PDB file of C-alpha atoms in Angstrom:
ATOM      1  CA  MET V   1      86.286 101.486   2.971  1.00  0.00           C
ATOM      2  CA  THR V   2      89.158 103.080   1.038  1.00  0.00           C
ATOM      3  CA  GLU V   3      89.908 104.405  -2.419  1.00  0.00           C
ATOM      4  CA  ASN V   4      92.673 106.414  -4.033  1.00  0.00           C
ATOM      5  CA  ALA V   5      92.782 110.118  -3.117  1.00  0.00           C
ATOM      6  CA  ASP V   6      95.122 111.445  -5.821  1.00  0.00           C
ATOM      7  CA  GLY V   7      94.922 115.116  -6.763  1.00  0.00           C
ATOM      8  CA  LEU V   8      93.710 116.150  -3.327  1.00  0.00           C
ATOM      9  CA  VAL V   9      93.460 119.893  -2.623  1.00  0.00           C
ATOM     10  CA  PRO V  10      92.290 121.637   0.591  1.00  0.00           C
ATOM     11  CA  GLU V  11      88.803 122.386  -0.752  1.00  0.00           C
ATOM     12  CA  ILE V  12      88.197 118.741  -1.636  1.00  0.00           C
ATOM     13  CA  LEU V  13      89.609 117.705   1.734  1.00  0.00           C
ATOM     14  CA  LEU V  14      87.078 119.893   3.553  1.00  0.00           C
ATOM     15  CA  ARG V  15      84.226 118.436   1.516  1.00  0.00           C
ATOM     16  CA  ALA V  16      85.480 114.967   2.406  1.00  0.00           C
ATOM     17  CA  TYR V  17      85.399 115.756   6.127  1.00  0.00           C
ATOM     18  CA  ALA V  18      81.852 117.059   5.729  1.00  0.00           C
ATOM     19  CA  SER V  19      80.970 113.711   4.138  1.00  0.00           C
ATOM     20  CA  GLY V  20      82.535 111.694   6.958  1.00  0.00           C
ATOM     21  CA  ILE V  21      85.746 110.520   5.285  1.00  0.00           C
ATOM     22  CA  PHE V  22      89.403 111.449   5.723  1.00  0.00           C
ATOM     23  CA  PRO V  23      92.733 110.744   3.965  1.00  0.00           C
ATOM     24  CA  MET V  24      95.757 108.763   5.107  1.00  0.00           C
ATOM     25  CA  ALA V  25      99.043 107.579   3.624  1.00  0.00           C
ATOM     26  CA  GLU V  26     100.494 104.100   4.014  1.00  0.00           C
ATOM     27  CA  SER V  27     103.715 105.534   5.414  1.00  0.00           C
ATOM     28  CA  ARG V  28     105.865 108.649   5.680  1.00  0.00           C
ATOM     29  CA  ASP V  29     107.462 108.027   2.273  1.00  0.00           C
ATOM     30  CA  HIS V  30     104.388 106.763   0.424  1.00  0.00           C
ATOM     31  CA  GLU V  31     103.316 109.205  -2.299  1.00  0.00           C
ATOM     32  CA  LYS V  32      99.696 108.091  -2.698  1.00  0.00           C
ATOM     33  CA  LEU V  33      96.862 108.880  -0.310  1.00  0.00           C
ATOM     34  CA  PHE V  34      93.655 106.944   0.231  1.00  0.00           C
ATOM     35  CA  TRP V  35      90.258 107.723   1.719  1.00  0.00           C
ATOM     36  CA  VAL V  36      89.148 106.115   4.966  1.00  0.00           C
ATOM     37  CA  ASP V  37      85.521 105.610   5.989  1.00  0.00           C
ATOM     38  CA  PRO V  38      85.524 103.357   9.088  1.00  0.00           C
ATOM     39  CA  ASN V  39      82.605 101.083   9.858  1.00  0.00           C
ATOM     40  CA  ARG V  40      83.114 101.979  13.524  1.00  0.00           C
ATOM     41  CA  ARG V  41      84.079 105.546  14.445  1.00  0.00           C
ATOM     42  CA  GLY V  42      85.840 106.857  17.516  1.00  0.00           C
ATOM     43  CA  VAL V  43      84.353 109.950  19.190  1.00  0.00           C
ATOM     44  CA  LEU V  44      85.209 111.717  22.428  1.00  0.00           C
ATOM     45  CA  PRO V  45      81.994 113.017  24.056  1.00  0.00           C
ATOM     46  CA  LEU V  46      82.802 116.543  25.185  1.00  0.00           C
ATOM     47  CA  ASP V  47      80.902 116.075  28.448  1.00  0.00           C
ATOM     48  CA  ALA V  48      82.600 112.782  29.331  1.00  0.00           C
ATOM     49  CA  PHE V  49      86.330 113.493  29.293  1.00  0.00           C
ATOM     50  CA  HIS V  50      87.938 111.495  32.096  1.00  0.00           C
ATOM     51  CA  ILE V  51      90.639 113.157  34.175  1.00  0.00           C
ATOM     52  CA  SER V  52      92.529 110.568  36.214  1.00  0.00           C
ATOM     53  CA  ARG V  53      93.826 111.395  39.670  1.00  0.00           C
ATOM     54  CA  SER V  54      97.400 111.415  38.395  1.00  0.00           C
ATOM     55  CA  LEU V  55      96.495 113.811  35.567  1.00  0.00           C
ATOM     56  CA  ALA V  56      94.577 116.023  37.992  1.00  0.00           C
ATOM     57  CA  ARG V  57      97.645 116.192  40.252  1.00  0.00           C
ATOM     58  CA  ARG V  58      99.850 117.111  37.308  1.00  0.00           C
ATOM     59  CA  MET V  59      97.426 119.860  36.309  1.00  0.00           C
ATOM     60  CA  ARG V  60      97.327 121.228  39.839  1.00  0.00           C
ATOM     61  CA  ARG V  61     101.121 121.462  39.896  1.00  0.00           C
ATOM     62  CA  GLY V  62     100.822 123.722  36.891  1.00  0.00           C
ATOM     63  CA  ASN V  63     104.425 123.442  35.728  1.00  0.00           C
ATOM     64  CA  TYR V  64     103.394 123.886  32.101  1.00  0.00           C
ATOM     65  CA  THR V  65     101.716 126.388  29.777  1.00  0.00           C
ATOM     66  CA  ILE V  66      99.131 125.908  27.032  1.00  0.00           C
ATOM     67  CA  SER V  67      98.789 127.711  23.717  1.00  0.00           C
ATOM     68  CA  LEU V  68      96.535 127.637  20.659  1.00  0.00           C
ATOM     69  CA  ASN V  69      97.984 127.806  17.130  1.00  0.00           C
ATOM     70  CA  GLU V  70     101.321 129.086  18.421  1.00  0.00           C
ATOM     71  CA  ASP V  71     103.361 126.334  16.740  1.00  0.00           C
ATOM     72  CA  PHE V  72     101.199 124.347  14.318  1.00  0.00           C
ATOM     73  CA  GLU V  73     104.251 123.317  12.315  1.00  0.00           C
ATOM     74  CA  GLY V  74     106.012 122.093  15.444  1.00  0.00           C
ATOM     75  CA  VAL V  75     103.026 119.959  16.453  1.00  0.00           C
ATOM     76  CA  LEU V  76     102.668 118.524  12.955  1.00  0.00           C
ATOM     77  CA  VAL V  77     106.350 117.605  12.810  1.00  0.00           C
ATOM     78  CA  ALA V  78     106.296 116.115  16.320  1.00  0.00           C
ATOM     79  CA  CYS V  79     103.234 113.983  15.512  1.00  0.00           C
ATOM     80  CA  ALA V  80     105.119 112.504  12.542  1.00  0.00           C
ATOM     81  CA  ASP V  81     108.322 111.961  14.543  1.00  0.00           C
ATOM     82  CA  ARG V  82     107.903 108.247  15.182  1.00  0.00           C
ATOM     83  CA  SER V  83     109.103 105.031  13.589  1.00  0.00           C
ATOM     84  CA  GLU V  84     105.848 104.507  11.679  1.00  0.00           C
ATOM     85  CA  THR V  85     103.503 107.310  10.648  1.00  0.00           C
ATOM     86  CA  TRP V  86     100.762 107.990   8.103  1.00  0.00           C
ATOM     87  CA  ILE V  87     101.779 111.680   7.986  1.00  0.00           C
ATOM     88  CA  SER V  88     103.498 111.861   4.609  1.00  0.00           C
ATOM     89  CA  GLN V  89     104.891 114.971   2.939  1.00  0.00           C
ATOM     90  CA  GLU V  90     101.625 115.413   1.037  1.00  0.00           C
ATOM     91  CA  ILE V  91      99.605 115.116   4.258  1.00  0.00           C
ATOM     92  CA  HIS V  92     101.960 117.643   5.855  1.00  0.00           C
ATOM     93  CA  GLY V  93     101.419 120.103   3.012  1.00  0.00           C
ATOM     94  CA  LEU V  94      97.648 119.661   2.922  1.00  0.00           C
ATOM     95  CA  TYR V  95      97.152 120.295   6.624  1.00  0.00           C
ATOM     96  CA  THR V  96      99.532 123.242   6.549  1.00  0.00           C
ATOM     97  CA  SER V  97      97.291 124.691   3.836  1.00  0.00           C
ATOM     98  CA  LEU V  98      94.200 124.031   5.975  1.00  0.00           C
ATOM     99  CA  TYR V  99      95.915 125.837   8.859  1.00  0.00           C
ATOM    100  CA  GLU V 100      96.602 128.819   6.627  1.00  0.00           C
ATOM    101  CA  LEU V 101      92.925 128.788   5.600  1.00  0.00           C
ATOM    102  CA  GLY V 102      91.826 128.773   9.261  1.00  0.00           C
ATOM    103  CA  HIS V 103      90.437 125.219   9.259  1.00  0.00           C
ATOM    104  CA  ALA V 104      93.276 123.394  11.038  1.00  0.00           C
ATOM    105  CA  HIS V 105      94.394 124.160  14.571  1.00  0.00           C
ATOM    106  CA  SER V 106      96.855 122.977  17.174  1.00  0.00           C
ATOM    107  CA  ILE V 107      97.026 122.953  20.950  1.00  0.00           C
ATOM    108  CA  GLU V 108     100.548 123.085  22.364  1.00  0.00           C
ATOM    109  CA  VAL V 109     101.874 122.110  25.793  1.00  0.00           C
ATOM    110  CA  TRP V 110     105.094 123.804  26.896  1.00  0.00           C
ATOM    111  CA  GLN V 111     107.513 123.274  29.753  1.00  0.00           C
ATOM    112  CA  GLU V 112     110.338 125.757  30.113  1.00  0.00           C
ATOM    113  CA  ASP V 113     109.699 126.983  26.561  1.00  0.00           C
ATOM    114  CA  ILE V 114     110.053 123.428  25.207  1.00  0.00           C
ATOM    115  CA  LEU V 115     107.200 121.890  23.204  1.00  0.00           C
ATOM    116  CA  VAL V 116     106.391 118.705  25.140  1.00  0.00           C
ATOM    117  CA  GLY V 117     102.925 117.750  23.924  1.00  0.00           C
ATOM    118  CA  GLY V 118     100.162 118.674  21.547  1.00  0.00           C
ATOM    119  CA  VAL V 119      97.298 117.751  19.277  1.00  0.00           C
ATOM    120  CA  TYR V 120      96.096 119.060  15.923  1.00  0.00           C
ATOM    121  CA  GLY V 121      92.896 118.712  13.975  1.00  0.00           C
ATOM    122  CA  VAL V 122      90.387 120.236  11.587  1.00  0.00           C
ATOM    123  CA  THR V 123      87.260 122.273  12.314  1.00  0.00           C
ATOM    124  CA  LEU V 124      84.033 122.496  10.325  1.00  0.00           C
ATOM    125  CA  GLY V 125      80.831 123.854  11.803  1.00  0.00           C
ATOM    126  CA  ALA V 126      80.726 122.632  15.403  1.00  0.00           C
ATOM    127  CA  ALA V 127      82.843 119.541  14.696  1.00  0.00           C
ATOM    128  CA  PHE V 128      86.499 119.066  15.601  1.00  0.00           C
ATOM    129  CA  PHE V 129      88.231 116.272  13.706  1.00  0.00           C
ATOM    130  CA  GLY V 130      91.226 115.163  15.740  1.00  0.00           C
ATOM    131  CA  GLU V 131      94.117 114.075  13.538  1.00  0.00           C
ATOM    132  CA  SER V 132      97.106 113.239  15.722  1.00  0.00           C
ATOM    133  CA  MET V 133      98.767 113.980  19.058  1.00  0.00           C
ATOM    134  CA  PHE V 134     102.145 113.491  20.668  1.00  0.00           C
ATOM    135  CA  SER V 135     103.946 113.502  24.021  1.00  0.00           C
ATOM    136  CA  ARG V 136     107.600 114.197  24.686  1.00  0.00           C
ATOM    137  CA  ARG V 137     107.103 114.183  28.438  1.00  0.00           C
ATOM    138  CA  THR V 138     104.672 112.345  30.708  1.00  0.00           C
ATOM    139  CA  ASP V 139     101.013 113.237  30.029  1.00  0.00           C
ATOM    140  CA  GLY V 140     101.884 115.789  27.329  1.00  0.00           C
ATOM    141  CA  SER V 141      99.076 114.686  25.013  1.00  0.00           C
ATOM    142  CA  LYS V 142      96.626 114.199  27.894  1.00  0.00           C
ATOM    143  CA  LEU V 143      97.172 117.781  29.041  1.00  0.00           C
ATOM    144  CA  ALA V 144      96.621 119.009  25.491  1.00  0.00           C
ATOM    145  CA  LEU V 145      93.392 117.016  25.169  1.00  0.00           C
ATOM    146  CA  ALA V 146      92.069 118.129  28.552  1.00  0.00           C
ATOM    147  CA  HIS V 147      92.467 121.797  27.693  1.00  0.00           C
ATOM    148  CA  LEU V 148      91.226 121.270  24.135  1.00  0.00           C
ATOM    149  CA  VAL V 149      88.031 119.547  25.289  1.00  0.00           C
ATOM    150  CA  ALA V 150      87.286 122.366  27.734  1.00  0.00           C
ATOM    151  CA  HIS V 151      87.963 124.944  25.035  1.00  0.00           C
ATOM    152  CA  LEU V 152      85.761 123.228  22.465  1.00  0.00           C
ATOM    153  CA  ARG V 153      82.874 123.105  24.906  1.00  0.00           C
ATOM    154  CA  LYS V 154      83.278 126.802  25.704  1.00  0.00           C
ATOM    155  CA  CYS V 155      83.345 127.668  22.001  1.00  0.00           C
ATOM    156  CA  GLY V 156      80.134 125.775  21.211  1.00  0.00           C
ATOM    157  CA  PHE V 157      81.478 122.594  19.598  1.00  0.00           C
ATOM    158  CA  VAL V 158      79.366 119.456  19.884  1.00  0.00           C
ATOM    159  CA  LEU V 159      81.438 116.751  18.155  1.00  0.00           C
ATOM    160  CA  PHE V 160      85.025 115.592  18.758  1.00  0.00           C
ATOM    161  CA  ASP V 161      85.868 112.974  16.131  1.00  0.00           C
ATOM    162  CA  THR V 162      88.890 110.821  17.016  1.00  0.00           C
ATOM    163  CA  GLN V 163      88.569 108.680  13.851  1.00  0.00           C
ATOM    164  CA  PHE V 164      89.505 105.431  15.636  1.00  0.00           C
ATOM    165  CA  LEU V 165      89.190 104.246  19.227  1.00  0.00           C
ATOM    166  CA  THR V 166      92.512 103.419  20.883  1.00  0.00           C
ATOM    167  CA  PRO V 167      93.044 102.130  24.437  1.00  0.00           C
ATOM    168  CA  HIS V 168      94.657 105.481  25.285  1.00  0.00           C
ATOM    169  CA  LEU V 169      91.601 107.421  24.099  1.00  0.00           C
ATOM    170  CA  ALA V 170      89.185 104.962  25.728  1.00  0.00           C
ATOM    171  CA  ARG V 171      90.792 105.649  29.118  1.00  0.00           C
ATOM    172  CA  LEU V 172      90.065 109.337  28.557  1.00  0.00           C
ATOM    173  CA  GLY V 173      86.376 108.724  27.830  1.00  0.00           C
ATOM    174  CA  ALA V 174      86.289 108.112  24.083  1.00  0.00           C
ATOM    175  CA  ILE V 175      83.767 105.627  22.710  1.00  0.00           C
ATOM    176  CA  GLU V 176      83.107 103.806  19.443  1.00  0.00           C
ATOM    177  CA  ILE V 177      79.903 104.274  17.462  1.00  0.00           C
ATOM    178  CA  SER V 178      78.546 103.023  14.150  1.00  0.00           C
ATOM    179  CA  ARG V 179      79.115 104.824  10.876  1.00  0.00           C
ATOM    180  CA  THR V 180      75.399 105.618  10.727  1.00  0.00           C
ATOM    181  CA  ALA V 181      75.370 107.122  14.227  1.00  0.00           C
ATOM    182  CA  TYR V 182      78.496 109.112  13.438  1.00  0.00           C
ATOM    183  CA  ARG V 183      77.015 110.542  10.243  1.00  0.00           C
ATOM    184  CA  ALA V 184      73.955 111.694  12.200  1.00  0.00           C
ATOM    185  CA  LEU V 185      76.125 113.465  14.778  1.00  0.00           C
ATOM    186  CA  LEU V 186      78.217 115.002  12.002  1.00  0.00           C
ATOM    187  CA  ASP V 187      75.176 116.286  10.113  1.00  0.00           C
ATOM    188  CA  ASP V 188      73.909 117.956  13.290  1.00  0.00           C
ATOM    189  CA  ALA V 189      77.324 119.484  14.051  1.00  0.00           C
ATOM    190  CA  LEU V 190      77.660 120.936  10.564  1.00  0.00           C
ATOM    191  CA  GLU V 191      74.394 122.824  11.047  1.00  0.00           C
ATOM    192  CA  ILE V 192      75.872 124.721  14.007  1.00  0.00           C
ATOM    193  CA  GLU V 193      78.302 127.628  13.778  1.00  0.00           C
ATOM    194  CA  ALA V 194      81.239 127.414  16.174  1.00  0.00           C
ATOM    195  CA  ASN V 195      84.578 129.205  16.233  1.00  0.00           C
ATOM    196  CA  ILE V 196      87.614 127.806  18.039  1.00  0.00           C
ATOM    197  CA  LEU V 197      88.978 131.355  18.259  1.00  0.00           C
ATOM    198  CA  ALA V 198      85.820 132.750  19.887  1.00  0.00           C
ATOM    199  CA  HIS V 199      87.207 132.563  23.440  1.00  0.00           C
ATOM    200  CA  PRO V 200      90.619 132.542  25.098  1.00  0.00           C
ATOM    201  CA  LEU V 201      92.098 129.138  25.777  1.00  0.00           C
ATOM    202  CA  PRO V 202      91.419 127.976  29.371  1.00  0.00           C
ATOM    203  CA  GLY V 203      94.451 128.827  31.472  1.00  0.00           C
ATOM    204  CA  ILE V 204      96.262 126.767  34.050  1.00  0.00           C
ATOM    205  CA  GLY V 205      94.054 126.406  37.100  1.00  0.00           C
ATOM    206  CA  ASP V 206      90.828 127.243  35.262  1.00  0.00           C
ATOM    207  CA  PRO V 207      88.066 124.612  35.671  1.00  0.00           C
ATOM    208  CA  ILE V 208      88.053 122.284  32.682  1.00  0.00           C
ATOM    209  CA  ALA V 209      85.620 119.549  33.713  1.00  0.00           C
TER     210      ALA V 209
END
């Protein structure tokens, strides 16, 4: 279900997330936004993240570093750096404002001081609403997600909303649920206080499963 989302400001955007809807643009250059309320919702159960053997080996090698909110702008730009994207200039500005308000966050993956992967999203209560992710090197986004999931669990989050279910996310443990089931999980998560800054980000070599 969609409708026009003109005149969107950060406060309205947060209320929309609390109601189970989110905005998108048709393309990078499209000026208008619209609301999305999927019949089927993707979620990543925080106790069911799947680490493949190849990802586990890459993590054991440890030739990368992880950071939280160190380069939100860089992650946002990298997520939009593809031939087709829904991250328009208005989306960019809105989520930058949410970051400045403390409601949007990014996880960055670095190799030799180069940003090679990451994910960003929005937090409300004990819910994390994943928006987009990117990889510039093998498993960049998977590493970001693995550390993010571990961090969210440590900080008391109970819901990781992925909006849609993709084959990539399904391989990592994400599932699809009905709109009704999602709204129930969201209502419960909004009743819980959680803070993504409450604990240090899990470091390389720390247990994350």
